[in-house]
Coordinates of C-alpha atoms and ligand atoms in Angstrom, one line a residue:
X1 CA 84.5 66.8 74.5
X2 CA 83.7 70.1 76.2
X3 CA 82.2 70.0 79.7
X4 CA 79.3 72.2 78.7
X5 CA 77.9 72.4 75.2
X6 CA 75.3 74.7 73.8
X7 CA 74.0 73.3 70.5
X8 CA 72.1 75.8 68.3
X9 CA 70.3 77.2 71.2
X10 CA 67.4 79.4 70.2
X11 CA 65.2 81.3 72.7
X12 CA 62.2 83.3 71.7
X13 CA 59.8 85.4 73.8
X14 CA 56.8 85.7 71.5
X15 CA 58.2 87.3 68.3
X16 CA 61.4 88.4 70.0
X17 CA 64.4 86.1 69.2
X18 CA 66.7 86.7 72.2
X19 CA 69.1 83.9 71.5
X20 CA 69.7 83.1 67.8
X21 CA 71.4 79.8 67.3
X22 CA 74.1 79.9 70.0
X23 CA 76.7 77.1 69.8
X24 CA 79.8 76.9 71.8
X25 CA 81.6 74.6 74.3
X26 CA 83.2 75.2 77.7
X27 CA 86.1 73.2 79.0
X28 CA 86.0 71.8 82.5
X29 CA 87.6 74.2 85.0
X30 CA 87.6 77.2 82.7
X31 CA 86.1 80.6 83.5
X32 CA 84.2 81.8 80.4
X33 CA 82.9 85.3 80.2
X34 CA 79.8 86.3 78.3
X35 CA 80.5 89.9 77.4
X36 CA 78.1 92.2 75.6
X37 CA 75.9 95.2 75.9
X38 CA 72.7 95.2 78.0
X39 CA 69.9 93.3 76.4
X40 CA 72.0 91.0 74.1
X41 CA 70.8 87.8 75.8
X42 CA 73.5 87.0 78.4
X43 CA 71.2 86.4 81.4
X44 CA 68.8 84.5 79.2
X45 CA 71.5 82.0 78.3
X46 CA 72.4 81.6 81.9
X47 CA 68.8 81.1 82.8
X48 CA 68.4 78.4 80.1
X49 CA 71.5 76.6 81.5
X50 CA 70.3 76.7 85.0
X51 CA 66.8 75.6 84.0
X52 CA 65.0 78.8 85.0
X53 CA 64.0 79.2 81.3
X54 CA 63.3 76.5 78.7
X55 CA 65.1 76.8 75.3
X56 CA 62.8 77.2 72.3
X57 CA 65.2 75.1 70.1
X58 CA 68.5 73.4 70.4
X59 CA 70.1 71.5 73.3
X60 CA 72.4 71.9 76.3
X61 CA 74.7 69.2 77.4
X62 CA 76.5 69.1 80.8
X63 CA 79.2 66.5 81.4
X64 CA 77.9 64.3 78.6
X65 CA 74.2 64.5 79.8
X66 CA 71.5 66.3 77.8
X67 CA 70.0 68.6 80.4
X68 CA 67.8 70.5 78.0
X69 CA 64.6 69.3 79.6
X70 CA 65.9 68.5 83.1
X71 CA 64.2 70.3 86.0
X72 CA 66.3 73.1 87.5
X73 CA 66.6 71.4 90.9
X74 CA 68.4 68.4 89.4
X75 CA 71.1 70.3 87.5
X76 CA 73.4 71.1 90.4
X77 CA 74.3 74.6 89.2
X78 CA 75.2 77.5 91.6
X79 CA 74.2 81.0 90.8
X80 CA 75.0 84.5 92.0
X81 CA 73.1 87.5 90.7
X82 CA 73.8 91.2 90.4
X83 CA 71.2 92.1 93.1
X84 CA 72.0 90.7 96.5
X85 CA 69.9 87.5 96.8
X86 CA 70.6 86.6 100.4
X87 CA 67.7 85.6 102.7
X88 CA 67.3 88.8 104.8
X89 CA 66.0 87.0 107.8
X90 CA 69.0 84.6 108.1
X91 CA 72.5 85.3 109.3
X92 CA 75.5 84.9 107.0
X93 CA 76.1 81.5 108.5
X94 CA 72.5 80.4 108.0
X95 CA 72.4 81.7 104.4
X96 CA 75.6 79.7 103.6
X97 CA 74.3 76.6 105.3
X98 CA 70.9 76.7 103.6
X99 CA 71.8 74.6 100.5
X100 CA 73.5 71.9 102.6
X101 CA 70.5 71.7 104.9
X102 CA 68.3 71.2 101.9
X103 CA 70.6 68.4 100.9
X104 CA 70.2 67.0 104.4
X105 CA 73.9 67.0 105.1
X106 CA 74.9 66.0 108.7
X107 CA 75.3 68.9 111.2
X108 CA 79.1 68.4 111.6
X109 CA 79.6 68.3 107.8
X110 CA 77.6 71.5 107.5
X111 CA 79.6 73.2 110.2
X112 CA 82.9 72.3 108.7
X113 CA 82.0 73.3 105.1
X114 CA 80.3 76.5 106.1
X115 CA 83.5 77.4 108.1
X116 CA 85.7 76.7 105.1
X117 CA 83.5 78.7 102.7
X118 CA 83.5 81.7 105.1
X119 CA 87.2 81.6 105.3
X120 CA 87.5 81.3 101.5
X121 CA 85.5 84.6 101.0
X122 CA 87.2 86.2 104.0
X123 CA 84.1 86.8 106.0
X124 CA 85.4 85.6 109.4
X125 CA 83.8 87.5 112.2
X126 CA 80.6 88.1 110.2
X127 CA 79.1 84.7 110.7
X128 CA 76.2 86.0 112.9
X129 CA 75.6 89.2 110.9
X130 CA 72.4 89.8 109.0
X131 CA 72.6 90.9 105.3
X132 CA 71.2 94.3 106.1
X133 CA 74.3 94.9 108.3
X134 CA 76.8 94.0 105.6
X135 CA 78.3 96.2 102.8
X136 CA 77.5 95.4 99.2
X137 CA 80.8 93.7 98.8
X138 CA 80.3 91.5 101.9
X139 CA 76.9 90.5 100.7
X140 CA 78.2 89.4 97.4
X141 CA 81.0 87.4 99.1
X142 CA 78.4 85.7 101.3
X143 CA 76.3 85.0 98.2
X144 CA 79.4 83.5 96.5
X145 CA 80.1 81.3 99.6
X146 CA 76.5 80.2 99.6
X147 CA 76.7 79.1 95.9
X148 CA 80.1 77.3 96.2
X149 CA 79.5 75.5 99.5
X150 CA 77.3 72.8 97.8
X151 CA 80.1 72.1 95.3
X152 CA 78.1 72.8 92.2
X153 CA 79.2 71.3 88.8
X154 CA 78.9 74.8 87.3
X155 CA 79.0 78.3 88.9
X156 CA 77.0 81.0 87.1
X157 CA 77.8 84.6 88.0
X158 CA 75.5 87.2 86.5
X159 CA 77.1 90.6 86.8
X160 CA 77.8 90.0 90.5
X161 CA 80.0 93.1 90.8
X162 CA 78.2 95.7 88.8
X163 CA 76.7 97.3 91.9
X164 CA 80.0 97.5 93.7
X165 CA 82.4 100.5 93.5
X166 CA 85.5 100.4 91.4
X167 CA 88.3 99.7 93.9
X168 CA 86.5 97.0 95.8
X169 CA 85.3 95.6 92.6
X170 CA 88.9 95.0 91.4
X171 CA 89.7 93.2 94.7
X172 CA 86.7 91.0 94.3
X173 CA 87.5 90.2 90.7
X174 CA 90.9 88.8 91.8
X175 CA 89.3 86.9 94.8
X176 CA 86.7 85.3 92.6
X177 CA 89.3 84.3 90.0
X178 CA 91.5 82.8 92.8
X179 CA 88.7 80.8 94.3
X180 CA 87.5 79.6 90.9
X181 CA 91.0 78.4 90.0
X182 CA 91.6 76.9 93.5
X183 CA 88.4 74.8 93.2
X184 CA 88.8 74.2 89.5
X185 CA 85.2 75.3 89.2
X186 CA 83.8 75.6 85.7
X187 CA 82.3 79.1 85.7
X188 CA 80.3 81.3 83.4
X189 CA 80.7 85.0 84.3
X190 CA 78.5 87.6 82.8
X191 CA 79.6 91.2 82.4
X192 CA 79.1 94.2 80.1
X193 CA 82.5 95.6 81.2
X194 CA 85.4 94.8 78.8
X195 CA 88.1 95.5 81.5
X196 CA 86.4 93.0 83.9
X197 CA 86.2 90.4 81.1
X198 CA 89.9 90.9 80.3
X199 CA 91.1 90.3 83.8
X200 CA 88.8 87.4 84.7
X201 CA 88.5 85.1 81.7
X202 CA 90.1 82.1 80.2
X203 CA 87.8 82.6 77.2
X204 CA 85.6 85.5 76.2
X205 CA 82.4 84.9 74.2
X206 CA 81.5 88.3 72.8
X207 CA 77.7 88.6 72.4
X208 CA 75.9 90.9 70.1
X209 CA 72.1 90.9 69.7
X210 CA 71.6 87.2 70.6
X211 CA 74.5 85.9 68.6
X212 CA 78.2 85.3 69.3
X213 CA 80.2 87.9 67.5
X214 CA 83.7 86.5 68.5
X215 CA 85.2 84.0 70.8
X216 CA 88.8 83.7 72.1
X217 CA 91.2 84.4 74.8
X218 CA 91.2 87.9 76.2
X219 CA 94.4 88.7 74.2
X220 CA 93.0 87.4 71.0
X221 CA 89.7 89.3 71.3
X222 CA 91.6 92.4 72.3
X223 CA 94.2 92.4 69.6
X224 CA 92.3 90.7 66.8
X225 CA 88.7 92.0 66.7
X226 CA 86.8 90.4 63.8
X227 CA 84.2 93.1 63.2
X228 CA 83.4 96.7 63.6
X229 CA 81.2 95.7 66.6
X230 CA 84.0 93.8 68.3
X231 CA 86.5 96.7 67.7
X232 CA 84.0 99.2 69.1
X233 CA 83.3 97.1 72.2
X234 CA 86.8 96.1 73.2
X235 CA 90.0 98.1 73.0
X236 CA 88.5 101.5 72.2
X237 CA 89.8 101.2 68.6
X238 CA 89.9 104.2 66.3
X239 CA 87.9 103.0 63.3
X240 CA 88.2 104.6 59.9
X241 CA 86.5 104.1 56.6
X242 CA 88.7 103.3 53.6
X243 CA 88.3 106.9 52.4
X244 CA 89.2 108.4 55.7
X245 CA 92.3 106.1 56.1
X246 CA 93.4 106.9 52.5
X247 CA 93.0 110.7 53.1
X248 CA 95.2 110.4 56.2
X249 CA 97.9 108.1 55.0
X250 CA 97.6 107.7 51.2
X251 CA 97.3 104.0 51.7
X252 CA 94.6 102.0 49.8
X253 CA 92.5 99.6 51.8
X254 CA 90.7 96.7 50.1
X255 CA 87.0 97.3 49.4
X256 CA 84.6 96.1 52.2
X257 CA 87.1 96.8 54.9
X258 CA 87.6 99.4 57.6
X259 CA 90.8 100.1 59.5
X260 CA 91.0 99.8 63.3
X261 CA 93.8 101.2 65.4
X262 CA 94.2 100.9 69.1
X263 CA 94.9 104.2 70.9
X264 CA 98.0 102.9 72.7
X265 CA 99.7 101.8 69.5
X266 CA 99.9 105.4 68.3
X267 CA 103.0 107.5 69.3
X268 CA 102.6 111.2 70.1
X269 CA 105.6 113.6 69.8
X270 CA 106.4 117.3 70.1
X271 CA 108.9 117.1 67.2
X272 CA 109.0 115.2 64.0
X273 CA 110.0 111.7 65.3
X274 CA 112.7 109.5 64.0
X275 CA 110.9 106.2 63.8
X276 CA 111.9 102.6 63.3
X277 CA 109.8 100.4 61.0
X278 CA 106.9 100.9 58.6
X279 CA 104.2 103.3 59.5
X280 CA 102.7 106.7 59.0
X281 CA 103.7 110.0 60.5
X282 CA 100.9 112.5 60.7
X283 CA 100.8 116.1 61.9
X284 CA 97.9 117.1 64.1
X285 CA 96.6 119.4 66.8
X286 CA 95.6 118.3 70.4
X287 CA 91.9 118.8 70.9
X288 CA 91.8 117.7 74.5
X289 CA 92.9 115.0 77.0
X290 CA 91.3 112.9 79.7
X291 CA 93.3 111.1 82.4
X292 CA 92.3 107.4 82.5
X293 CA 94.3 105.9 85.4
X294 CA 97.9 105.6 84.4
X295 CA 97.3 106.7 80.8
X296 CA 96.3 110.0 79.4
X297 CA 93.9 109.8 76.5
X298 CA 94.4 112.6 74.0
X299 CA 92.1 113.5 71.2
X300 CA 94.1 114.7 68.3
X301 CA 92.7 116.4 65.2
X302 CA 94.4 115.4 61.9
X303 CA 92.7 117.1 59.0
X304 CA 89.0 116.1 59.3
X305 CA 89.7 113.2 61.6
X306 CA 89.8 112.9 65.3
X307 CA 92.1 110.2 66.7
X308 CA 92.2 108.8 70.2
X309 CA 95.8 108.4 71.4
X310 CA 96.9 106.9 74.7
X311 CA 100.2 107.9 76.3
X312 CA 101.6 107.1 79.7
X313 CA 100.5 109.7 82.2
X314 CA 103.6 111.8 83.0
X315 CA 102.6 115.0 84.6
X316 CA 106.0 116.6 83.6
X317 CA 105.3 116.0 79.9
X318 CA 101.8 116.7 78.8
X319 CA 100.5 118.3 75.6
X320 CA 98.0 121.1 76.0
X321 CA 94.9 121.6 73.9
X322 CA 95.8 123.6 70.8
X323 CA 99.4 122.3 70.7
X324 CA 100.8 120.9 67.4
X325 CA 102.0 117.3 67.6
X326 CA 103.2 114.5 65.4
X327 CA 101.7 111.1 65.5
X328 CA 103.3 107.8 64.4
X329 CA 101.0 104.9 63.5
X330 CA 102.9 101.7 62.9
X331 CA 101.7 99.9 59.8
X332 CA 101.4 96.6 61.7
X333 CA 98.9 98.1 64.1
X334 CA 96.5 99.2 61.4
X335 CA 94.0 96.2 61.3
X336 CA 91.9 95.7 58.3
X337 CA 88.5 94.3 59.4
X338 CA 85.3 93.7 57.5
X339 CA 83.0 96.7 57.4
X340 CA 79.5 96.1 58.9
X341 CA 77.0 95.2 56.1
Ligands
ADP401 P1 71.3 90.8 79.1 O1 71.5 89.9 80.2 O2 72.4 90.6 78.0 O3 71.2 92.3 79.4 P2 68.7 89.5 78.8 O4 69.1 88.1 78.5 O5 68.3 89.9 80.2 O6 69.9 90.5 78.3 O7 67.6 90.0 77.9 C1 67.6 89.8 76.4 C2 66.3 90.2 75.9 O8 65.3 89.3 76.3 C3 65.8 91.6 76.2 O9 65.3 92.2 75.1 C4 64.7 91.3 77.3 O10 63.7 92.3 77.3 C5 64.2 90.0 76.8 N1 63.6 89.1 77.9 C6 64.3 88.6 78.9 N2 63.6 87.9 79.7 C7 62.3 88.0 79.2 C8 61.0 87.4 79.6 N3 60.9 86.6 80.7 N4 60.0 87.7 78.8 C9 60.1 88.5 77.7 N5 61.2 89.0 77.3 C10 62.4 88.8 78.0
MG402 MG1 71.6 90.4 82.3

């Protein structure tokens, strides 16, 4: 039996159905990411789990106990939000100790646990600092320490890194993942960033307008999108209608399907390539390119179509706009997925 279960959870605000029959389970010790665009209901589901909102229909079970109507204060759930939620008039140490003091833990226990939590998030030396004197990343680490120090049954992280710049963000992603695994802490992580979801998660629940569009491991969701929405949200897939794909390749696609192709599965060559295996060789013209870290994303015009093609970024071998190129698309990387209704 899963550690957390959402059973047909519906949440309405007036006429607005924000969660539309959400059902899934979370295994103990897993980090599950709710991934989806802004406004699709991710925070609302966390708030229902933590007890800050009441569900309209359905039930939530935590460790075998139905908590649907249990007061928030009894649920033992830790939470970190996007906006820094530290008490401004308390030091780092006092912020982290707060929950333990509320639980009336003895002073020596508090001191020991706060010390351990500070070490875990690497804030040694900042014990006496006030939130206003910390960077954004330090504040979020303090908030994380504050929420794990009481040993919650579940940790909820609602876009905790979205206000933090890219480089630090990657470091914090790994640190959070390490701490979560070290403590075996069942965690729900919310983000609208597919890359963040890929690196953090045991399981991704892809949300779309109050429903779950797809669930699976990062690799499954990345390589096997089940719908046009999934393919547009993860993996930057090139998506083509049946007609477009047939025009390009001569291949007939079953009715009701589109074809999705990831940019990095397409090869790009200056000369007609000698290729192994089944696939399609197309002749096109480079329309432009954008560096994206260690890959270069080309836009290549083939007939009426524009294809995104990712190649390793090698400054000694780049194609210029206007250059003629050959593309090779392996047949096995042309996914047939159901067209949106
Ligand atoms: P996400 O976290 O995925 O961006 P939210 O769960 O915050 O999305 O919001 C989903 C929808 O629910 C939005 O349309 C939002 O306006 C609406 N909503 C959230 N909270 C409330 C509320 N307290 N009252 C009315 N509508 C709300
Ligand atoms: Mg939100």
